[in-house]
mmCIF file of C-alpha atoms and ligand atoms in Angstrom:
data_model
loop_
_atom_site.group_PDB
_atom_site.id
_atom_site.type_symbol
_atom_site.label_atom_id
_atom_site.label_comp_id
_atom_site.label_asym_id
_atom_site.label_seq_id
_atom_site.Cartn_x
_atom_site.Cartn_y
_atom_site.Cartn_z
ATOM 1 C CA MET A 10 -73.770 -64.105 -82.062
ATOM 2 C CA THR A 11 -73.158 -60.439 -82.740
ATOM 3 C CA GLY A 12 -70.157 -59.303 -80.713
ATOM 4 C CA PRO A 13 -68.865 -55.800 -80.135
ATOM 5 C CA SER A 14 -66.183 -56.476 -82.725
ATOM 6 C CA LEU A 15 -68.533 -55.598 -85.565
ATOM 7 C CA ARG A 16 -68.941 -51.987 -84.445
ATOM 8 C CA PRO A 17 -67.579 -49.195 -86.636
ATOM 9 C CA ARG A 18 -64.278 -47.754 -85.487
ATOM 10 C CA PRO A 19 -63.981 -43.974 -85.034
ATOM 11 C CA GLY A 20 -62.115 -42.159 -87.741
ATOM 12 C CA THR A 21 -62.815 -44.721 -90.472
ATOM 13 C CA ALA A 22 -64.984 -44.144 -93.529
ATOM 14 C CA ILE A 23 -65.916 -45.667 -96.839
ATOM 15 C CA GLN A 24 -64.863 -43.362 -99.690
ATOM 16 C CA GLN A 25 -67.013 -43.352 -102.773
ATOM 17 C CA PHE A 26 -66.134 -41.624 -106.029
ATOM 18 C CA SER A 27 -69.324 -40.409 -107.825
ATOM 19 C CA PHE A 28 -72.609 -42.146 -107.063
ATOM 20 C CA VAL A 29 -74.780 -44.835 -108.647
ATOM 21 C CA ASP A 30 -77.583 -42.559 -109.902
ATOM 22 C CA ALA A 31 -74.991 -40.692 -111.986
ATOM 23 C CA LEU A 32 -74.181 -43.993 -113.726
ATOM 24 C CA VAL A 33 -77.852 -44.762 -114.138
ATOM 25 C CA ALA A 34 -78.156 -41.416 -115.931
ATOM 26 C CA GLY A 35 -75.351 -42.391 -118.326
ATOM 27 C CA LEU A 36 -72.485 -40.400 -116.789
ATOM 28 C CA TYR A 37 -69.712 -42.856 -117.604
ATOM 29 C CA GLU A 38 -67.025 -40.276 -118.359
ATOM 30 C CA GLY A 39 -63.938 -40.969 -116.238
ATOM 31 C CA ALA A 40 -63.643 -38.224 -113.631
ATOM 32 C CA PHE A 41 -61.054 -39.437 -111.083
ATOM 33 C CA ARG A 42 -57.459 -40.533 -111.623
ATOM 34 C CA ALA A 43 -56.924 -44.189 -110.743
ATOM 35 C CA ALA A 44 -54.097 -43.076 -108.436
ATOM 36 C CA GLU A 45 -56.585 -41.050 -106.349
ATOM 37 C CA VAL A 46 -58.893 -44.040 -106.068
ATOM 38 C CA SER A 47 -56.206 -46.433 -104.911
ATOM 39 C CA ALA A 48 -54.803 -43.809 -102.511
ATOM 40 C CA ALA A 49 -58.162 -43.753 -100.686
ATOM 41 C CA GLY A 50 -58.047 -47.431 -99.640
ATOM 42 C CA ASP A 51 -56.797 -50.911 -100.403
ATOM 43 C CA LEU A 52 -60.101 -52.794 -101.017
ATOM 44 C CA GLY A 53 -62.902 -51.818 -103.299
ATOM 45 C CA LEU A 54 -64.725 -51.919 -106.628
ATOM 46 C CA GLY A 55 -65.820 -49.687 -109.460
ATOM 47 C CA CYS A 56 -66.272 -49.469 -113.204
ATOM 48 C CA GLY A 57 -63.881 -48.567 -115.961
ATOM 49 C CA ASP A 58 -63.854 -45.379 -118.067
ATOM 50 C CA ALA A 59 -66.848 -45.351 -120.418
ATOM 51 C CA LEU A 60 -68.038 -48.587 -118.631
ATOM 52 C CA ASP A 61 -65.010 -50.399 -119.962
ATOM 53 C CA GLY A 62 -65.005 -53.318 -117.552
ATOM 54 C CA GLU A 63 -65.350 -53.849 -113.810
ATOM 55 C CA LEU A 64 -62.755 -52.605 -111.305
ATOM 56 C CA VAL A 65 -61.405 -54.615 -108.380
ATOM 57 C CA LEU A 66 -59.121 -52.999 -105.782
ATOM 58 C CA LEU A 67 -57.491 -55.842 -103.865
ATOM 59 C CA ASP A 68 -54.495 -55.462 -101.517
ATOM 60 C CA GLY A 69 -53.956 -51.968 -102.950
ATOM 61 C CA VAL A 70 -53.749 -53.105 -106.580
ATOM 62 C CA LEU A 71 -56.440 -51.675 -108.909
ATOM 63 C CA ARG A 72 -57.306 -53.985 -111.795
ATOM 64 C CA VAL A 73 -59.937 -53.866 -114.532
ATOM 65 C CA CYS A 74 -61.782 -57.012 -115.704
ATOM 66 C CA ARG A 75 -63.047 -56.816 -119.221
ATOM 67 C CA ALA A 76 -65.457 -59.016 -121.107
ATOM 68 C CA GLY A 77 -64.141 -62.454 -121.973
ATOM 69 C CA GLY A 78 -61.796 -62.732 -119.016
ATOM 70 C CA VAL A 79 -59.171 -60.078 -119.693
ATOM 71 C CA VAL A 80 -57.688 -58.653 -116.519
ATOM 72 C CA SER A 81 -55.099 -55.849 -116.401
ATOM 73 C CA GLU A 82 -53.727 -53.344 -113.909
ATOM 74 C CA VAL A 83 -55.127 -49.822 -114.188
ATOM 75 C CA ALA A 84 -52.419 -47.248 -114.823
ATOM 76 C CA PRO A 85 -52.274 -44.314 -112.343
ATOM 77 C CA ASP A 86 -53.354 -41.755 -114.952
ATOM 78 C CA GLU A 87 -56.337 -43.705 -116.269
ATOM 79 C CA LEU A 88 -59.691 -42.192 -115.393
ATOM 80 C CA VAL A 89 -62.434 -43.831 -113.354
ATOM 81 C CA PRO A 90 -66.118 -42.768 -113.413
ATOM 82 C CA PHE A 91 -67.216 -44.611 -110.260
ATOM 83 C CA ALA A 92 -65.504 -46.439 -107.373
ATOM 84 C CA GLU A 93 -66.121 -47.376 -103.781
ATOM 85 C CA VAL A 94 -63.097 -48.094 -101.574
ATOM 86 C CA ALA A 95 -62.113 -48.653 -97.944
ATOM 87 C CA ARG A 96 -58.946 -49.080 -95.980
ATOM 88 C CA PHE A 97 -59.746 -52.609 -94.909
ATOM 89 C CA GLU A 98 -59.031 -53.584 -91.305
ATOM 90 C CA PRO A 99 -61.514 -56.379 -90.677
ATOM 91 C CA SER A 100 -62.708 -56.878 -87.145
ATOM 92 C CA HIS A 101 -64.462 -60.185 -87.820
ATOM 93 C CA SER A 102 -63.116 -63.295 -89.497
ATOM 94 C CA GLU A 103 -64.570 -66.779 -89.808
ATOM 95 C CA THR A 104 -64.713 -69.778 -92.114
ATOM 96 C CA VAL A 105 -67.894 -70.300 -94.120
ATOM 97 C CA ALA A 106 -68.633 -73.490 -96.029
ATOM 98 C CA ARG A 107 -71.202 -74.909 -98.461
ATOM 99 C CA MET A 108 -73.357 -71.842 -98.959
ATOM 100 C CA THR A 109 -75.320 -70.552 -101.891
ATOM 101 C CA GLU A 110 -75.310 -66.799 -102.465
ATOM 102 C CA LYS A 111 -78.683 -66.483 -100.726
ATOM 103 C CA GLN A 112 -77.478 -68.490 -97.718
ATOM 104 C CA PHE A 113 -74.317 -66.379 -97.586
ATOM 105 C CA GLU A 114 -76.314 -63.142 -97.620
ATOM 106 C CA ALA A 115 -78.633 -64.394 -94.875
ATOM 107 C CA HIS A 116 -75.589 -65.451 -92.844
ATOM 108 C CA VAL A 117 -73.995 -62.021 -93.085
ATOM 109 C CA GLU A 118 -77.303 -60.255 -92.334
ATOM 110 C CA ALA A 119 -77.657 -62.348 -89.176
ATOM 111 C CA LEU A 120 -74.083 -61.574 -88.161
ATOM 112 C CA VAL A 121 -74.001 -57.790 -88.454
ATOM 113 C CA PRO A 122 -75.394 -55.537 -85.741
ATOM 114 C CA SER A 123 -77.652 -53.446 -87.985
ATOM 115 C CA ALA A 124 -78.978 -53.252 -91.555
ATOM 116 C CA ASN A 125 -78.518 -49.465 -91.392
ATOM 117 C CA LEU A 126 -74.694 -49.365 -91.434
ATOM 118 C CA PHE A 127 -72.200 -50.015 -94.191
ATOM 119 C CA TYR A 128 -69.963 -53.104 -94.225
ATOM 120 C CA ALA A 129 -66.892 -53.901 -96.284
ATOM 121 C CA LEU A 130 -66.457 -57.639 -97.070
ATOM 122 C CA ARG A 131 -63.723 -59.884 -98.264
ATOM 123 C CA LEU A 132 -64.278 -63.539 -99.083
ATOM 124 C CA ASP A 133 -61.226 -65.692 -99.972
ATOM 125 C CA GLY A 134 -61.377 -69.351 -100.815
ATOM 126 C CA ALA A 135 -62.842 -72.136 -102.889
ATOM 127 C CA PHE A 136 -66.049 -71.697 -104.836
ATOM 128 C CA GLU A 137 -68.163 -74.322 -106.637
ATOM 129 C CA TRP A 138 -68.998 -71.852 -109.383
ATOM 130 C CA ILE A 139 -69.216 -68.078 -109.872
ATOM 131 C CA GLN A 140 -71.423 -66.148 -112.344
ATOM 132 C CA VAL A 141 -70.070 -62.721 -113.281
ATOM 133 C CA ARG A 142 -70.804 -59.937 -115.662
ATOM 134 C CA GLU A 143 -68.555 -57.349 -117.192
ATOM 135 C CA ALA A 144 -69.826 -54.035 -118.502
ATOM 136 C CA VAL A 145 -68.788 -53.311 -122.092
ATOM 137 C CA LYS A 146 -67.177 -50.083 -123.238
ATOM 138 C CA GLN A 147 -69.686 -47.486 -124.420
ATOM 139 C CA SER A 148 -69.189 -44.664 -126.843
ATOM 140 C CA ALA A 149 -70.505 -41.122 -126.507
ATOM 141 C CA PRO A 150 -73.199 -39.938 -126.517
ATOM 142 C CA PHE A 151 -73.798 -42.376 -123.690
ATOM 143 C CA ARG A 152 -77.125 -44.155 -123.324
ATOM 144 C CA PRO A 153 -78.666 -44.606 -119.846
ATOM 145 C CA LEU A 154 -77.371 -47.579 -117.858
ATOM 146 C CA ALA A 155 -80.517 -49.685 -118.317
ATOM 147 C CA GLU A 156 -79.844 -49.646 -122.098
ATOM 148 C CA ALA A 157 -76.041 -49.873 -121.902
ATOM 149 C CA ALA A 158 -76.397 -52.905 -119.606
ATOM 150 C CA ARG A 159 -77.894 -54.893 -122.498
ATOM 151 C CA ASP A 160 -74.375 -55.050 -123.956
ATOM 152 C CA GLN A 161 -72.938 -56.609 -120.797
ATOM 153 C CA HIS A 162 -71.044 -59.841 -121.013
ATOM 154 C CA GLU A 163 -71.985 -62.674 -118.659
ATOM 155 C CA ASP A 164 -69.931 -65.733 -117.853
ATOM 156 C CA THR A 165 -69.966 -68.591 -115.365
ATOM 157 C CA VAL A 166 -66.713 -70.186 -114.172
ATOM 158 C CA GLY A 167 -66.536 -73.595 -112.552
ATOM 159 C CA ALA A 168 -64.862 -74.722 -109.340
ATOM 160 C CA GLY A 169 -61.798 -72.792 -108.313
ATOM 161 C CA ARG A 170 -60.195 -70.394 -105.863
ATOM 162 C CA ALA A 171 -61.025 -66.682 -105.926
ATOM 163 C CA THR A 172 -61.347 -63.525 -103.842
ATOM 164 C CA MET A 173 -64.512 -61.450 -103.670
ATOM 165 C CA VAL A 174 -64.501 -57.917 -102.325
ATOM 166 C CA GLY A 175 -67.305 -55.447 -101.845
ATOM 167 C CA PHE A 176 -69.856 -53.780 -99.688
ATOM 168 C CA VAL A 177 -73.237 -54.111 -98.054
ATOM 169 C CA GLY A 178 -75.137 -50.840 -98.054
ATOM 170 C CA PRO A 179 -78.309 -49.705 -96.239
ATOM 171 C CA ASP A 180 -81.467 -49.681 -98.405
ATOM 172 C CA VAL A 181 -81.906 -45.918 -97.974
ATOM 173 C CA PHE A 182 -78.585 -45.332 -99.741
ATOM 174 C CA GLN A 183 -79.834 -46.873 -102.987
ATOM 175 C CA GLY A 184 -78.914 -44.443 -105.720
ATOM 176 C CA LEU A 185 -76.075 -42.835 -103.755
ATOM 177 C CA SER A 186 -74.534 -46.252 -103.317
ATOM 178 C CA VAL A 187 -75.846 -49.774 -103.889
ATOM 179 C CA ALA A 188 -78.414 -51.125 -101.409
ATOM 180 C CA ASP A 189 -77.653 -54.613 -100.072
ATOM 181 C CA PHE A 190 -74.747 -56.679 -101.396
ATOM 182 C CA HIS A 191 -72.378 -55.534 -104.153
ATOM 183 C CA LEU A 192 -69.386 -57.791 -104.786
ATOM 184 C CA HIS A 193 -66.684 -57.990 -107.428
ATOM 185 C CA VAL A 194 -64.386 -60.997 -107.889
ATOM 186 C CA LEU A 195 -60.892 -61.910 -109.074
ATOM 187 C CA ASP A 196 -59.758 -65.496 -109.429
ATOM 188 C CA GLU A 197 -56.624 -66.671 -107.671
ATOM 189 C CA ALA A 198 -54.509 -66.342 -110.827
ATOM 190 C CA ARG A 199 -55.750 -62.742 -111.187
ATOM 191 C CA ALA A 200 -56.728 -63.722 -114.703
ATOM 192 C CA PHE A 201 -60.514 -63.577 -114.551
ATOM 193 C CA GLY A 202 -63.010 -61.415 -112.764
ATOM 194 C CA GLY A 203 -65.998 -59.075 -112.803
ATOM 195 C CA HIS A 204 -69.163 -58.029 -111.062
ATOM 196 C CA VAL A 205 -70.641 -60.971 -109.095
ATOM 197 C CA LEU A 206 -74.165 -62.087 -110.080
ATOM 198 C CA ASP A 207 -74.361 -65.394 -108.293
ATOM 199 C CA PHE A 208 -72.101 -68.012 -106.704
ATOM 200 C CA GLU A 209 -71.799 -71.002 -104.433
ATOM 201 C CA ILE A 210 -69.131 -71.244 -101.759
ATOM 202 C CA ALA A 211 -67.236 -74.522 -101.141
ATOM 203 C CA GLU A 212 -65.198 -73.149 -98.242
ATOM 204 C CA ALA A 213 -63.878 -69.619 -97.722
ATOM 205 C CA THR A 214 -62.632 -67.127 -95.178
ATOM 206 C CA LEU A 215 -65.065 -64.275 -94.598
ATOM 207 C CA GLN A 216 -63.762 -60.976 -93.225
ATOM 208 C CA ILE A 217 -66.024 -58.009 -92.382
ATOM 209 C CA GLN A 218 -65.555 -54.435 -91.212
ATOM 210 C CA ALA A 219 -68.410 -52.117 -90.193
ATOM 211 C CA PHE A 220 -68.544 -48.417 -91.127
ATOM 212 C CA SER A 221 -70.749 -45.571 -89.845
ATOM 213 C CA ALA A 222 -69.230 -42.975 -92.130
ATOM 214 C CA PHE A 223 -69.514 -42.787 -95.912
ATOM 215 C CA THR A 224 -68.132 -39.894 -97.967
ATOM 216 C CA VAL A 225 -68.818 -39.126 -101.620
ATOM 217 C CA ARG A 226 -66.542 -37.227 -103.992
ATOM 218 C CA LEU A 227 -68.544 -35.606 -106.784
ATOM 219 C CA PRO A 228 -67.217 -35.571 -110.346
ATOM 220 C CA GLU A 229 -66.136 -32.201 -111.753
ATOM 221 C CA VAL A 230 -66.160 -33.159 -115.460
ATOM 222 C CA ALA A 231 -68.388 -31.127 -117.799
ATOM 223 C CA SER A 232 -70.763 -34.021 -118.450
ATOM 224 C CA TYR A 233 -71.595 -34.165 -114.735
ATOM 225 C CA LEU A 234 -71.717 -30.426 -114.133
ATOM 226 C CA GLN A 235 -74.212 -29.990 -116.985
ATOM 227 C CA ALA A 236 -76.326 -33.084 -116.368
ATOM 228 C CA GLU A 237 -79.981 -32.850 -115.317
ATOM 229 C CA LEU A 238 -80.335 -35.326 -112.511
ATOM 230 C CA ASP A 239 -83.706 -34.346 -111.079
ATOM 231 C CA ASP A 240 -86.807 -36.500 -111.359
ATOM 232 C CA MET A 241 -84.846 -39.730 -111.470
ATOM 233 C CA ASP A 242 -86.551 -42.909 -110.411
ATOM 234 C CA ALA A 243 -83.501 -45.065 -110.493
ATOM 235 C CA ASP A 244 -84.300 -47.852 -108.016
ATOM 236 C CA ALA A 245 -85.750 -50.285 -110.567
ATOM 237 C CA ALA A 246 -82.889 -49.637 -112.975
ATOM 238 C CA ILE A 247 -80.247 -50.208 -110.304
ATOM 239 C CA ARG A 248 -81.858 -53.434 -109.122
ATOM 240 C CA GLU A 249 -82.000 -54.728 -112.671
ATOM 241 C CA VAL A 250 -78.434 -53.789 -113.469
ATOM 242 C CA GLU A 251 -76.880 -54.879 -110.176
ATOM 243 C CA GLY A 252 -78.763 -58.133 -110.228
ATOM 244 C CA SER A 253 -80.042 -57.689 -106.702
HETATM 245 ZN ZN1 LIG B 303 -70.433 -53.962 -109.688
#
């Protein structure tokens, strides 16, 4: 069932701003202007300055979802510590129905040509329920992510329409990016959203694009330039925090 359509197209790349191990180490200082992030693509995700909420880039509009269901557009001059974006031109589209998160992931894994490429995903439609979390703003000096994550806000919303966007990354990129599935969500009213922990699909349109190129912009803020990032064993921390 894998057709040639899910092959990466030449000249396309996922653009990431900073990397996940930097967050694990507590480097939450905004380093990139929001305008730079949204100029690099029209679909993506990230986190707010000082972990202040979860970012969703959808149809070119960058929004931040804060604890308790507060969603607002990110101003061009606001700073972003981490983001992953793509210029989304899906080459596969289908309807998926009545799937748990685990069934959805297995479905996508069976559909794609290799576990060793990157994929951008968009899922639009009706969900039975969605469980999300929003990171909560931290103050300096920043604690490592495993500790900061204890402040995170979790919420489950019932049946409704929403859009999920995100990426599937190869396992060997854990730490540079996120291995496996990483999705953020906005509801149809663009009034609620966050980092997706779990969900059940009623019926939705799934769109996928494959990528064989992945570029990373490194932060140039002092906190990054002076950080000691050697000897990190971040995998367990990332899996705990990302809920994967
Ligand atoms: Zn996330």
